[in-house]
mmCIF file of C-alpha atoms in Angstrom:
data_model
loop_
_atom_site.group_PDB
_atom_site.id
_atom_site.type_symbol
_atom_site.label_atom_id
_atom_site.label_comp_id
_atom_site.label_asym_id
_atom_site.label_seq_id
_atom_site.Cartn_x
_atom_site.Cartn_y
_atom_site.Cartn_z
ATOM 1 C CA MET A 1 0.002 0.000 0.001
ATOM 2 C CA LYS A 2 2.879 2.378 0.832
ATOM 3 C CA LYS A 3 4.352 1.917 -2.648
ATOM 4 C CA ILE A 4 0.964 2.636 -4.235
ATOM 5 C CA VAL A 5 0.555 5.846 -2.220
ATOM 6 C CA LEU A 6 4.065 6.976 -3.213
ATOM 7 C CA PHE A 7 3.336 6.122 -6.858
ATOM 8 C CA THR A 8 0.111 8.130 -6.782
ATOM 9 C CA ALA A 9 1.913 11.054 -5.159
ATOM 10 C CA ALA A 10 4.558 10.926 -7.875
ATOM 11 C CA LEU A 11 1.871 11.020 -10.574
ATOM 12 C CA ALA A 12 0.297 14.023 -8.872
ATOM 13 C CA MET A 13 3.705 15.762 -8.776
ATOM 14 C CA VAL A 14 4.170 15.138 -12.500
ATOM 15 C CA ALA A 15 0.682 16.513 -13.117
ATOM 16 C CA VAL A 16 1.393 19.666 -11.092
ATOM 17 C CA MET A 17 4.687 20.197 -12.924
ATOM 18 C CA SER A 18 2.922 19.693 -16.235
ATOM 19 C CA LYS A 19 0.294 22.261 -15.246
ATOM 20 C CA ALA A 20 2.991 24.741 -14.244
ATOM 21 C CA ALA A 21 4.707 24.269 -17.598
ATOM 22 C CA ASP A 22 1.418 24.855 -19.377
ATOM 23 C CA ASP A 23 0.848 28.057 -17.395
ATOM 24 C CA VAL A 24 4.248 29.427 -18.385
ATOM 25 C CA ALA A 25 3.483 28.767 -22.052
ATOM 26 C CA VAL A 26 0.080 30.461 -21.956
ATOM 27 C CA SER A 27 -0.064 33.789 -23.747
ATOM 28 C CA GLU A 28 -1.735 36.933 -22.458
ATOM 29 C CA THR A 29 -4.941 35.885 -24.228
ATOM 30 C CA GLU A 30 -6.895 33.837 -21.673
ATOM 31 C CA ILE A 31 -10.114 33.390 -23.605
ATOM 32 C CA SER A 32 -9.219 30.074 -25.202
ATOM 33 C CA THR A 33 -7.905 28.728 -21.898
ATOM 34 C CA THR A 34 -11.141 29.640 -20.146
ATOM 35 C CA GLN A 35 -13.199 27.993 -22.865
ATOM 36 C CA THR A 36 -11.106 24.842 -22.576
ATOM 37 C CA ALA A 37 -11.748 24.716 -18.837
ATOM 38 C CA GLU A 38 -15.478 25.095 -19.365
ATOM 39 C CA GLU A 39 -15.718 22.753 -22.340
ATOM 40 C CA PRO A 40 -12.986 20.113 -21.946
ATOM 41 C CA GLU A 41 -12.258 18.070 -25.038
ATOM 42 C CA TYR A 42 -12.787 14.336 -24.763
ATOM 43 C CA LYS A 43 -13.018 13.640 -28.465
ATOM 44 C CA ASP A 44 -10.597 10.700 -28.337
ATOM 45 C CA GLU A 45 -12.265 9.045 -25.358
ATOM 46 C CA ASN A 46 -15.109 6.568 -25.580
ATOM 47 C CA THR A 47 -16.603 6.633 -22.094
ATOM 48 C CA ASP A 48 -20.219 7.570 -21.424
ATOM 49 C CA GLN A 49 -19.085 10.769 -19.703
ATOM 50 C CA ALA A 50 -16.934 11.763 -22.669
ATOM 51 C CA ILE A 51 -19.842 11.167 -25.050
ATOM 52 C CA LEU A 52 -22.092 13.298 -22.856
ATOM 53 C CA GLU A 53 -19.577 16.130 -22.746
ATOM 54 C CA SER A 54 -19.266 16.137 -26.523
ATOM 55 C CA HIS A 55 -22.897 17.344 -26.653
ATOM 56 C CA LYS A 56 -23.935 20.976 -26.591
ATOM 57 C CA PRO A 57 -25.639 22.352 -23.452
ATOM 58 C CA LEU A 58 -29.427 22.701 -23.367
ATOM 59 C CA TYR A 59 -29.328 26.492 -23.854
ATOM 60 C CA HIS A 60 -26.897 29.211 -24.790
ATOM 61 C CA ALA A 61 -25.680 31.270 -21.866
ATOM 62 C CA PRO A 62 -27.656 34.519 -21.500
ATOM 63 C CA ALA A 63 -26.006 37.856 -22.104
ATOM 64 C CA PRO A 64 -24.569 39.374 -18.896
ATOM 65 C CA ASP A 65 -26.600 42.569 -19.341
ATOM 66 C CA ALA A 66 -29.896 40.738 -20.011
ATOM 67 C CA GLU A 67 -32.860 41.330 -17.748
ATOM 68 C CA LYS A 68 -32.776 38.987 -14.753
ATOM 69 C CA ASP A 69 -36.170 37.422 -15.368
ATOM 70 C CA PHE A 70 -37.329 33.790 -15.512
ATOM 71 C CA LYS A 71 -36.034 33.274 -19.051
ATOM 72 C CA TYR A 72 -32.624 34.589 -18.003
ATOM 73 C CA TRP A 73 -32.308 32.179 -15.078
ATOM 74 C CA ALA A 74 -33.704 29.279 -17.109
ATOM 75 C CA ALA A 75 -31.079 29.902 -19.784
ATOM 76 C CA ALA A 76 -28.380 30.350 -17.133
ATOM 77 C CA VAL A 77 -29.178 26.950 -15.633
ATOM 78 C CA GLY A 78 -29.710 25.262 -19.019
ATOM 79 C CA SER A 79 -26.355 26.511 -20.300
ATOM 80 C CA ARG A 80 -24.669 24.476 -17.580
ATOM 81 C CA LEU A 81 -26.605 21.251 -18.242
ATOM 82 C CA LYS A 82 -26.066 18.506 -20.790
ATOM 83 C CA ILE A 83 -28.453 15.586 -21.224
ATOM 84 C CA THR A 84 -28.103 12.504 -23.361
ATOM 85 C CA GLY A 85 -29.149 8.876 -23.325
ATOM 86 C CA TYR A 86 -29.443 5.659 -25.234
ATOM 87 C CA ALA A 87 -31.367 2.401 -25.342
ATOM 88 C CA GLN A 88 -30.289 -1.056 -26.461
ATOM 89 C CA GLY A 89 -32.650 -3.949 -27.008
ATOM 90 C CA GLY A 90 -33.419 -6.784 -29.349
ATOM 91 C CA TYR A 91 -33.600 -10.532 -29.694
ATOM 92 C CA GLU A 92 -31.374 -13.318 -28.408
ATOM 93 C CA ALA A 93 -31.460 -17.084 -28.968
ATOM 94 C CA ILE A 94 -29.252 -19.635 -27.208
ATOM 95 C CA PHE A 95 -28.723 -23.131 -28.624
ATOM 96 C CA ASN A 96 -27.429 -25.836 -26.271
ATOM 97 C CA ASN A 97 -27.107 -28.728 -28.719
ATOM 98 C CA GLY A 98 -30.829 -29.407 -28.739
ATOM 99 C CA SER A 99 -31.478 -29.207 -24.978
ATOM 100 C CA ASP A 100 -32.463 -26.216 -22.866
ATOM 101 C CA ASN A 101 -32.637 -23.933 -25.862
ATOM 102 C CA SER A 102 -34.077 -20.496 -25.242
ATOM 103 C CA ASN A 103 -34.974 -17.328 -27.091
ATOM 104 C CA THR A 104 -36.451 -14.019 -26.033
ATOM 105 C CA PHE A 105 -36.893 -10.379 -26.878
ATOM 106 C CA ALA A 106 -35.183 -8.229 -24.268
ATOM 107 C CA MET A 107 -34.227 -4.672 -23.420
ATOM 108 C CA ARG A 108 -30.647 -4.577 -22.228
ATOM 109 C CA ARG A 109 -30.243 -0.925 -21.241
ATOM 110 C CA VAL A 110 -32.283 2.267 -21.132
ATOM 111 C CA ILE A 111 -29.835 4.924 -20.010
ATOM 112 C CA LEU A 112 -30.301 8.603 -19.147
ATOM 113 C CA MET A 113 -27.242 10.738 -18.394
ATOM 114 C CA VAL A 114 -27.116 14.275 -16.991
ATOM 115 C CA GLY A 115 -23.992 16.375 -16.606
ATOM 116 C CA ALA A 116 -23.769 19.729 -14.853
ATOM 117 C CA ASN A 117 -20.937 22.251 -15.094
ATOM 118 C CA ILE A 118 -21.475 23.806 -11.678
ATOM 119 C CA THR A 119 -18.401 26.001 -12.228
ATOM 120 C CA PRO A 120 -15.599 25.773 -14.799
ATOM 121 C CA GLU A 121 -13.773 23.464 -12.353
ATOM 122 C CA PHE A 122 -16.627 21.570 -10.664
ATOM 123 C CA PHE A 123 -18.632 19.001 -12.611
ATOM 124 C CA ALA A 124 -21.396 16.596 -11.554
ATOM 125 C CA PHE A 125 -22.528 13.476 -13.422
ATOM 126 C CA PHE A 126 -25.577 11.219 -13.012
ATOM 127 C CA MET A 127 -26.540 8.053 -14.877
ATOM 128 C CA HIS A 128 -29.765 6.115 -14.386
ATOM 129 C CA ASP A 129 -30.739 2.811 -16.013
ATOM 130 C CA PHE A 130 -34.518 2.544 -16.360
ATOM 131 C CA LYS A 131 -34.166 -1.134 -17.319
ATOM 132 C CA SER A 132 -32.721 -2.168 -13.947
ATOM 133 C CA GLY A 133 -34.210 0.724 -12.023
ATOM 134 C CA ASN A 134 -30.808 1.538 -10.501
ATOM 135 C CA MET A 135 -28.609 4.586 -10.384
ATOM 136 C CA GLN A 136 -25.505 3.417 -12.224
ATOM 137 C CA GLU A 137 -23.184 6.366 -11.718
ATOM 138 C CA TYR A 138 -23.182 9.517 -9.632
ATOM 139 C CA TYR A 139 -20.128 11.568 -8.789
ATOM 140 C CA MET A 140 -18.619 15.016 -8.411
ATOM 141 C CA GLU A 141 -15.396 16.088 -10.072
ATOM 142 C CA TYR A 142 -12.958 18.890 -9.365
ATOM 143 C CA ARG A 143 -10.926 19.580 -12.517
ATOM 144 C CA PRO A 144 -8.369 22.360 -12.060
ATOM 145 C CA CYS A 145 -6.479 21.308 -15.198
ATOM 146 C CA LYS A 146 -6.199 18.469 -17.713
ATOM 147 C CA ALA A 147 -3.215 17.058 -15.840
ATOM 148 C CA LEU A 148 -4.920 16.711 -12.461
ATOM 149 C CA ASN A 149 -8.574 15.834 -11.811
ATOM 150 C CA PHE A 150 -10.372 14.479 -8.752
ATOM 151 C CA ARG A 151 -13.564 12.417 -8.637
ATOM 152 C CA LEU A 152 -15.656 11.281 -5.682
ATOM 153 C CA GLY A 153 -18.597 8.917 -6.170
ATOM 154 C CA GLN A 154 -19.676 5.824 -8.083
ATOM 155 C CA SER A 155 -18.325 5.229 -11.576
ATOM 156 C CA LYS A 156 -16.864 2.488 -13.750
ATOM 157 C CA ASN A 157 -13.722 0.705 -12.610
ATOM 158 C CA GLU A 158 -10.719 1.726 -14.695
ATOM 159 C CA PHE A 159 -9.357 -1.826 -14.788
ATOM 160 C CA SER A 160 -8.841 -2.933 -18.421
ATOM 161 C CA MET A 161 -9.395 -0.877 -21.545
ATOM 162 C CA GLU A 162 -12.844 -2.225 -22.388
ATOM 163 C CA ASN A 163 -14.633 -1.819 -19.057
ATOM 164 C CA PRO A 164 -14.745 2.023 -19.025
ATOM 165 C CA MET A 165 -15.935 2.105 -22.637
ATOM 166 C CA SER A 166 -19.520 3.055 -23.417
ATOM 167 C CA PRO A 167 -21.671 0.130 -24.634
ATOM 168 C CA THR A 168 -22.605 2.358 -27.569
ATOM 169 C CA VAL A 169 -19.145 1.896 -29.141
ATOM 170 C CA VAL A 170 -18.233 -1.661 -28.056
ATOM 171 C CA ASP A 171 -18.328 -4.136 -30.947
ATOM 172 C CA LEU A 172 -20.015 -7.045 -29.165
ATOM 173 C CA VAL A 173 -23.741 -7.230 -28.469
ATOM 174 C CA ALA A 174 -23.571 -9.961 -25.817
ATOM 175 C CA PRO A 175 -21.835 -11.317 -23.975
ATOM 176 C CA MET A 176 -19.035 -8.894 -23.178
ATOM 177 C CA THR A 177 -15.550 -10.307 -23.412
ATOM 178 C CA GLN A 178 -15.324 -12.890 -20.673
ATOM 179 C CA GLY A 179 -12.223 -11.752 -18.794
ATOM 180 C CA VAL A 180 -13.233 -8.101 -18.614
ATOM 181 C CA PHE A 181 -16.746 -9.002 -17.480
ATOM 182 C CA TRP A 182 -15.594 -11.568 -14.912
ATOM 183 C CA LEU A 183 -12.707 -9.655 -13.371
ATOM 184 C CA ASN A 184 -14.691 -6.420 -13.083
ATOM 185 C CA GLY A 185 -17.421 -8.003 -10.991
ATOM 186 C CA SER A 186 -19.572 -10.637 -12.700
ATOM 187 C CA ASP A 187 -17.855 -13.375 -10.678
ATOM 188 C CA PRO A 188 -20.606 -14.643 -8.303
ATOM 189 C CA LEU A 189 -18.269 -13.959 -5.382
ATOM 190 C CA MET A 190 -18.619 -10.235 -6.181
ATOM 191 C CA SER A 191 -22.027 -10.304 -7.937
ATOM 192 C CA ASN A 192 -21.370 -6.888 -9.442
ATOM 193 C CA GLY A 193 -22.030 -7.249 -13.156
ATOM 194 C CA SER A 194 -22.090 -3.490 -13.760
ATOM 195 C CA GLY A 195 -18.303 -3.112 -13.521
ATOM 196 C CA ARG A 196 -18.745 -0.072 -11.251
ATOM 197 C CA ASP A 197 -17.757 0.820 -7.712
ATOM 198 C CA ILE A 198 -17.819 3.769 -5.347
ATOM 199 C CA GLY A 199 -14.684 5.543 -4.228
ATOM 200 C CA PHE A 200 -12.126 8.270 -4.961
ATOM 201 C CA THR A 201 -10.346 8.749 -8.294
ATOM 202 C CA VAL A 202 -7.397 10.864 -9.436
ATOM 203 C CA TYR A 203 -6.724 11.067 -13.173
ATOM 204 C CA GLY A 204 -5.192 13.294 -15.812
ATOM 205 C CA ASP A 205 -3.335 13.670 -19.097
ATOM 206 C CA VAL A 206 0.341 14.634 -19.072
ATOM 207 C CA LEU A 207 3.233 14.813 -21.544
ATOM 208 C CA GLY A 208 1.184 16.832 -23.979
ATOM 209 C CA GLY A 209 -1.800 14.517 -23.665
ATOM 210 C CA LYS A 210 0.134 11.401 -24.675
ATOM 211 C CA LEU A 211 0.146 9.769 -21.240
ATOM 212 C CA ARG A 212 -3.051 9.238 -19.277
ATOM 213 C CA TYR A 213 -2.938 8.032 -15.689
ATOM 214 C CA VAL A 214 -5.742 6.909 -13.355
ATOM 215 C CA ALA A 215 -5.578 5.939 -9.672
ATOM 216 C CA GLN A 216 -8.704 4.764 -7.820
ATOM 217 C CA VAL A 217 -9.439 3.726 -4.254
ATOM 218 C CA VAL A 218 -12.775 1.865 -4.170
ATOM 219 C CA ASN A 219 -14.808 -0.398 -1.889
ATOM 220 C CA GLY A 220 -14.333 -3.530 -3.978
ATOM 221 C CA GLY A 221 -17.950 -4.603 -3.605
ATOM 222 C CA GLN A 222 -21.379 -4.085 -5.155
ATOM 223 C CA ILE A 223 -22.872 -0.875 -6.507
ATOM 224 C CA ASN A 224 -25.175 1.263 -4.350
ATOM 225 C CA THR A 225 -24.128 -0.573 -1.167
ATOM 226 C CA ALA A 226 -21.760 0.052 1.713
ATOM 227 C CA ASP A 227 -18.494 -1.870 1.948
ATOM 228 C CA LYS A 228 -18.774 -5.255 3.630
ATOM 229 C CA ASN A 229 -15.225 -5.220 5.036
ATOM 230 C CA ASN A 230 -12.648 -2.674 6.139
ATOM 231 C CA GLN A 231 -10.375 -3.339 3.154
ATOM 232 C CA LYS A 232 -10.226 -1.092 0.091
ATOM 233 C CA ASN A 233 -9.142 -1.882 -3.459
ATOM 234 C CA VAL A 234 -6.588 0.221 -5.322
ATOM 235 C CA ILE A 235 -6.853 0.399 -9.121
ATOM 236 C CA GLY A 236 -4.118 1.884 -11.269
ATOM 237 C CA LYS A 237 -3.893 2.488 -14.999
ATOM 238 C CA LEU A 238 -1.407 4.003 -17.449
ATOM 239 C CA GLU A 239 -2.214 4.517 -21.142
ATOM 240 C CA TYR A 240 0.243 5.956 -23.644
ATOM 241 C CA LYS A 241 -0.638 7.252 -27.115
ATOM 242 C CA PHE A 242 2.233 6.421 -29.409
ATOM 243 C CA MET A 243 0.246 8.184 -32.125
ATOM 244 C CA PRO A 244 -3.278 9.698 -32.186
ATOM 245 C CA ASN A 245 -4.810 6.408 -33.342
ATOM 246 C CA LEU A 246 -2.704 3.943 -31.294
ATOM 247 C CA ARG A 247 -2.784 3.534 -27.529
ATOM 248 C CA ILE A 248 -1.180 0.929 -25.263
ATOM 249 C CA GLY A 249 -2.104 0.526 -21.618
ATOM 250 C CA VAL A 250 -1.467 -1.421 -18.441
ATOM 251 C CA SER A 251 -3.813 -1.614 -15.462
ATOM 252 C CA GLY A 252 -4.103 -3.521 -12.230
ATOM 253 C CA VAL A 253 -6.012 -4.028 -8.994
ATOM 254 C CA LEU A 254 -4.648 -4.717 -5.522
ATOM 255 C CA GLY A 255 -7.071 -5.359 -2.699
ATOM 256 C CA HIS A 256 -9.569 -7.611 -0.983
ATOM 257 C CA GLY A 257 -13.153 -8.528 -1.770
ATOM 258 C CA TYR A 258 -15.918 -9.987 0.363
ATOM 259 C CA SER A 259 -17.739 -13.003 -1.046
ATOM 260 C CA VAL A 260 -21.528 -12.623 -1.259
ATOM 261 C CA ALA A 261 -22.491 -15.749 -3.252
ATOM 262 C CA TYR A 262 -21.251 -19.235 -4.109
ATOM 263 C CA SER A 263 -18.959 -19.777 -7.102
ATOM 264 C CA LYS A 264 -18.311 -23.205 -8.604
ATOM 265 C CA TYR A 265 -14.891 -22.024 -9.745
ATOM 266 C CA ASN A 266 -13.871 -20.964 -6.225
ATOM 267 C CA PRO A 267 -16.015 -22.962 -3.775
ATOM 268 C CA THR A 268 -14.011 -22.406 -0.563
ATOM 269 C CA LEU A 269 -14.675 -18.661 -0.261
ATOM 270 C CA TYR A 270 -18.423 -18.851 0.424
ATOM 271 C CA ASN A 271 -20.382 -21.308 2.556
ATOM 272 C CA ASP A 272 -23.527 -22.023 0.568
ATOM 273 C CA ASN A 273 -25.123 -23.824 3.537
ATOM 274 C CA THR A 274 -24.761 -21.060 6.128
ATOM 275 C CA LYS A 275 -24.714 -18.266 3.526
ATOM 276 C CA GLU A 276 -21.588 -16.847 5.124
ATOM 277 C CA GLY A 277 -18.979 -14.992 3.110
ATOM 278 C CA GLN A 278 -15.431 -13.996 3.894
ATOM 279 C CA THR A 279 -12.784 -11.468 2.987
ATOM 280 C CA TYR A 280 -10.358 -12.739 0.349
ATOM 281 C CA ARG A 281 -7.449 -11.476 -1.720
ATOM 282 C CA GLN A 282 -8.566 -9.901 -5.006
ATOM 283 C CA ASN A 283 -5.802 -8.900 -7.436
ATOM 284 C CA ARG A 284 -5.931 -8.265 -11.191
ATOM 285 C CA TRP A 285 -3.671 -7.177 -14.060
ATOM 286 C CA ALA A 286 -4.162 -6.345 -17.733
ATOM 287 C CA VAL A 287 -2.138 -5.305 -20.780
ATOM 288 C CA SER A 288 -4.224 -3.571 -23.447
ATOM 289 C CA GLY A 289 -3.939 -2.039 -26.881
ATOM 290 C CA GLU A 290 -6.159 -0.369 -29.487
ATOM 291 C CA TRP A 291 -5.420 0.730 -33.039
ATOM 292 C CA LYS A 292 -7.588 2.636 -35.514
ATOM 293 C CA SER A 293 -6.818 3.157 -39.168
ATOM 294 C CA LYS A 294 -7.350 6.866 -38.562
ATOM 295 C CA LYS A 295 -8.217 9.210 -35.718
ATOM 296 C CA THR A 296 -12.016 9.236 -35.461
ATOM 297 C CA GLY A 297 -13.225 9.975 -31.937
ATOM 298 C CA THR A 298 -16.416 8.003 -31.348
ATOM 299 C CA ASP A 299 -18.510 9.026 -34.367
ATOM 300 C CA TYR A 300 -18.251 5.862 -36.441
ATOM 301 C CA TYR A 301 -21.208 6.916 -38.602
ATOM 302 C CA ARG A 302 -19.331 9.806 -40.225
ATOM 303 C CA ASN A 303 -15.730 8.756 -39.629
ATOM 304 C CA ARG A 304 -15.286 5.292 -41.062
ATOM 305 C CA CYS A 305 -12.225 3.351 -39.938
ATOM 306 C CA ILE A 306 -10.849 -0.077 -39.044
ATOM 307 C CA THR A 307 -10.536 -0.707 -35.310
ATOM 308 C CA VAL A 308 -8.591 -3.443 -33.569
ATOM 309 C CA ARG A 309 -8.535 -3.846 -29.791
ATOM 310 C CA GLY A 310 -7.020 -6.590 -27.686
ATOM 311 C CA GLU A 311 -6.180 -7.357 -24.071
ATOM 312 C CA VAL A 312 -4.401 -10.014 -22.039
ATOM 313 C CA LEU A 313 -5.560 -10.129 -18.428
ATOM 314 C CA GLY A 314 -5.541 -12.242 -15.331
ATOM 315 C CA GLY A 315 -6.661 -12.319 -11.743
ATOM 316 C CA MET A 316 -6.252 -13.968 -8.361
ATOM 317 C CA ASP A 317 -9.211 -14.545 -6.034
ATOM 318 C CA GLY A 318 -8.026 -16.203 -2.873
ATOM 319 C CA ASP A 319 -5.692 -18.914 -4.208
ATOM 320 C CA VAL A 320 -7.511 -19.336 -7.551
ATOM 321 C CA HIS A 321 -5.879 -17.880 -10.655
ATOM 322 C CA SER A 322 -7.728 -16.886 -13.824
ATOM 323 C CA PHE A 323 -6.241 -15.860 -17.150
ATOM 324 C CA GLY A 324 -7.344 -14.977 -20.655
ATOM 325 C CA GLY A 325 -7.454 -12.503 -23.494
ATOM 326 C CA TYR A 326 -9.325 -11.364 -26.570
ATOM 327 C CA VAL A 327 -8.918 -9.649 -29.928
ATOM 328 C CA SER A 328 -11.836 -7.718 -31.412
ATOM 329 C CA SER A 329 -12.042 -5.898 -34.738
ATOM 330 C CA SER A 330 -14.496 -3.851 -36.761
ATOM 331 C CA ILE A 331 -13.916 -3.307 -40.487
ATOM 332 C CA PRO A 332 -15.990 -1.040 -42.781
ATOM 333 C CA VAL A 333 -17.038 -2.853 -45.952
ATOM 334 C CA TYR A 334 -19.682 -0.632 -47.579
ATOM 335 C CA LYS A 335 -20.823 2.858 -46.635
ATOM 336 C CA GLN A 336 -22.006 2.589 -42.980
ATOM 337 C CA LEU A 337 -21.839 -1.225 -42.872
ATOM 338 C CA ASP A 338 -19.147 -2.935 -40.751
ATOM 339 C CA VAL A 339 -18.029 -6.531 -40.349
ATOM 340 C CA VAL A 340 -17.260 -7.381 -36.711
ATOM 341 C CA ALA A 341 -15.213 -10.320 -35.402
ATOM 342 C CA THR A 342 -13.987 -11.327 -31.940
ATOM 343 C CA VAL A 343 -11.967 -14.233 -30.516
ATOM 344 C CA ASP A 344 -12.259 -14.348 -26.739
ATOM 345 C CA ASN A 345 -10.623 -16.909 -24.439
ATOM 346 C CA PHE A 346 -10.770 -17.099 -20.652
ATOM 347 C CA ASN A 347 -9.735 -19.717 -18.093
ATOM 348 C CA TYR A 348 -11.843 -19.244 -14.967
ATOM 349 C CA ASN A 349 -9.619 -21.522 -12.854
ATOM 350 C CA THR A 350 -6.193 -22.291 -14.311
ATOM 351 C CA ARG A 351 -5.504 -25.038 -11.784
ATOM 352 C CA ILE A 352 -8.271 -27.279 -13.103
ATOM 353 C CA GLY A 353 -8.632 -25.813 -16.597
ATOM 354 C CA CYS A 354 -12.139 -24.282 -16.671
ATOM 355 C CA GLN A 355 -11.595 -22.687 -20.053
ATOM 356 C CA GLN A 356 -14.000 -21.220 -22.617
ATOM 357 C CA THR A 357 -13.321 -19.743 -26.052
ATOM 358 C CA ASN A 358 -15.931 -17.633 -27.810
ATOM 359 C CA PHE A 359 -15.818 -17.041 -31.557
ATOM 360 C CA ALA A 360 -18.098 -14.154 -32.549
ATOM 361 C CA GLY A 361 -18.826 -12.656 -35.944
ATOM 362 C CA GLY A 362 -21.451 -10.402 -37.434
ATOM 363 C CA VAL A 363 -22.344 -7.092 -38.988
ATOM 364 C CA GLN A 364 -23.407 -3.675 -37.778
ATOM 365 C CA LEU A 365 -25.085 -0.892 -39.737
ATOM 366 C CA TRP A 366 -24.669 2.666 -38.469
ATOM 367 C CA LEU A 367 -27.926 4.563 -39.048
ATOM 368 C CA HIS A 368 -26.776 7.775 -37.387
ATOM 369 C CA THR A 369 -24.309 8.934 -34.783
ATOM 370 C CA LYS A 370 -24.522 6.350 -31.941
ATOM 371 C CA CYS A 371 -27.492 4.630 -33.653
ATOM 372 C CA ARG A 372 -26.995 1.208 -35.207
ATOM 373 C CA LEU A 373 -28.379 -2.217 -36.010
ATOM 374 C CA GLN A 374 -26.308 -5.250 -34.953
ATOM 375 C CA LEU A 375 -26.507 -8.929 -35.840
ATOM 376 C CA GLN A 376 -24.001 -11.414 -34.407
ATOM 377 C CA TYR A 377 -23.410 -15.136 -34.065
ATOM 378 C CA THR A 378 -21.265 -16.562 -31.242
ATOM 379 C CA TYR A 379 -19.963 -20.096 -30.837
ATOM 380 C CA CYS A 380 -18.801 -21.040 -27.331
ATOM 381 C CA ALA A 381 -16.257 -23.876 -27.043
ATOM 382 C CA LEU A 382 -15.787 -25.243 -23.514
ATOM 383 C CA SER A 383 -13.003 -27.386 -22.114
ATOM 384 C CA SER A 384 -14.010 -30.783 -20.715
ATOM 385 C CA THR A 385 -13.585 -29.531 -17.137
ATOM 386 C CA HIS A 386 -15.678 -26.479 -17.851
ATOM 387 C CA ARG A 387 -18.410 -28.594 -19.428
ATOM 388 C CA ALA A 388 -18.497 -30.752 -16.296
ATOM 389 C CA TYR A 389 -18.664 -27.724 -13.986
ATOM 390 C CA LEU A 390 -21.511 -26.120 -15.907
ATOM 391 C CA ASN A 391 -23.192 -29.396 -16.814
ATOM 392 C CA LYS A 392 -23.543 -28.191 -20.400
ATOM 393 C CA GLY A 393 -21.654 -28.647 -23.625
ATOM 394 C CA ASN A 394 -20.510 -26.369 -26.387
ATOM 395 C CA HIS A 395 -23.243 -23.978 -27.372
ATOM 396 C CA SER A 396 -24.003 -21.009 -29.590
ATOM 397 C CA ARG A 397 -26.143 -17.911 -29.630
ATOM 398 C CA ILE A 398 -27.587 -15.354 -32.037
ATOM 399 C CA ASP A 399 -27.990 -11.731 -30.978
ATOM 400 C CA ALA A 400 -29.803 -8.966 -32.822
ATOM 401 C CA GLN A 401 -29.820 -5.494 -31.325
ATOM 402 C CA VAL A 402 -31.186 -2.028 -32.074
ATOM 403 C CA GLN A 403 -29.332 0.895 -30.527
ATOM 404 C CA VAL A 404 -30.778 4.396 -30.463
ATOM 405 C CA ALA A 405 -29.278 7.453 -28.825
ATOM 406 C CA PHE A 406 -29.808 11.167 -28.593
#
């Protein structure tokens, strides 16, 4: 823990020095600097917050000499607010070699996001999912400069490259890549499939925006609940842009979780008879990379490009190791039509070989910015041990999804 604190302090020192260097280079004209503080650019990011902040506010700011009536104050408040949202739903069919087949229409997400620029430095963010009925994210940020930002509240874990990404730009319909989904909370021991947690975050961009760092201290439990032990998890991430369309990153988690449900892959950490959990070691690591054929931001409707993203990641829960990786790609073939392919392997318990490999392929048609139709087929190949643990064989699924956003 001491080394992590010293590392975080060093990052903060680099950020402060970077800010000081920026201040020296600033000319007498402060207008552009002020506008940058009020409207930070997140064009290269693909998080839900970044997508929200790329939108215009509800109203233009009123003139300073305007009459202070209701319309003035309504415009003053509206000029600080941004609202956006999206919905994803469709059809899924699962084929288990003739037994226990299933198919259903389903809504996966109905998301509303609100952002408020309280001042040029203070920002508040709220995300609600009407499908689950839960508040997904809520936090306050203090952002004195691009190199040093502070966040307090519930947000996505920064472990891995895929987890913080908005579902509106991820290639897969369902399921998510196994390792990212499992290690960020879908493990029954954690039972936190949202990949989010509550805590304190420090992040920023230094070295001219090429290096991004993130340090988080979080509960290590479920969303919208208090911590079940006195241990906290520390998440760290570094991402470096070798060029505008190529980024490489490393991330990791050090901490302890508290088991809340039984897991076949790790049966000693939860007593299914007495329903008693326990505190256990919970460490993770990941090496990630993403390349685009050109710099596009997140508007894949107008800016057509090839994308390739891959990660190798592993974890330790108690004395059980897990390990895996994936490669995912999207390739434009005609106008707004893409071909999507993913190979995703994960070993849920390396000691006994509970391994699964998913081969996914399909197409997506971008109808508008953040609006698309998706059709994918996934074949799931299980190791013999994994088949025995799940009491099911190799299986496949078809997913069709409509995504709309505003």
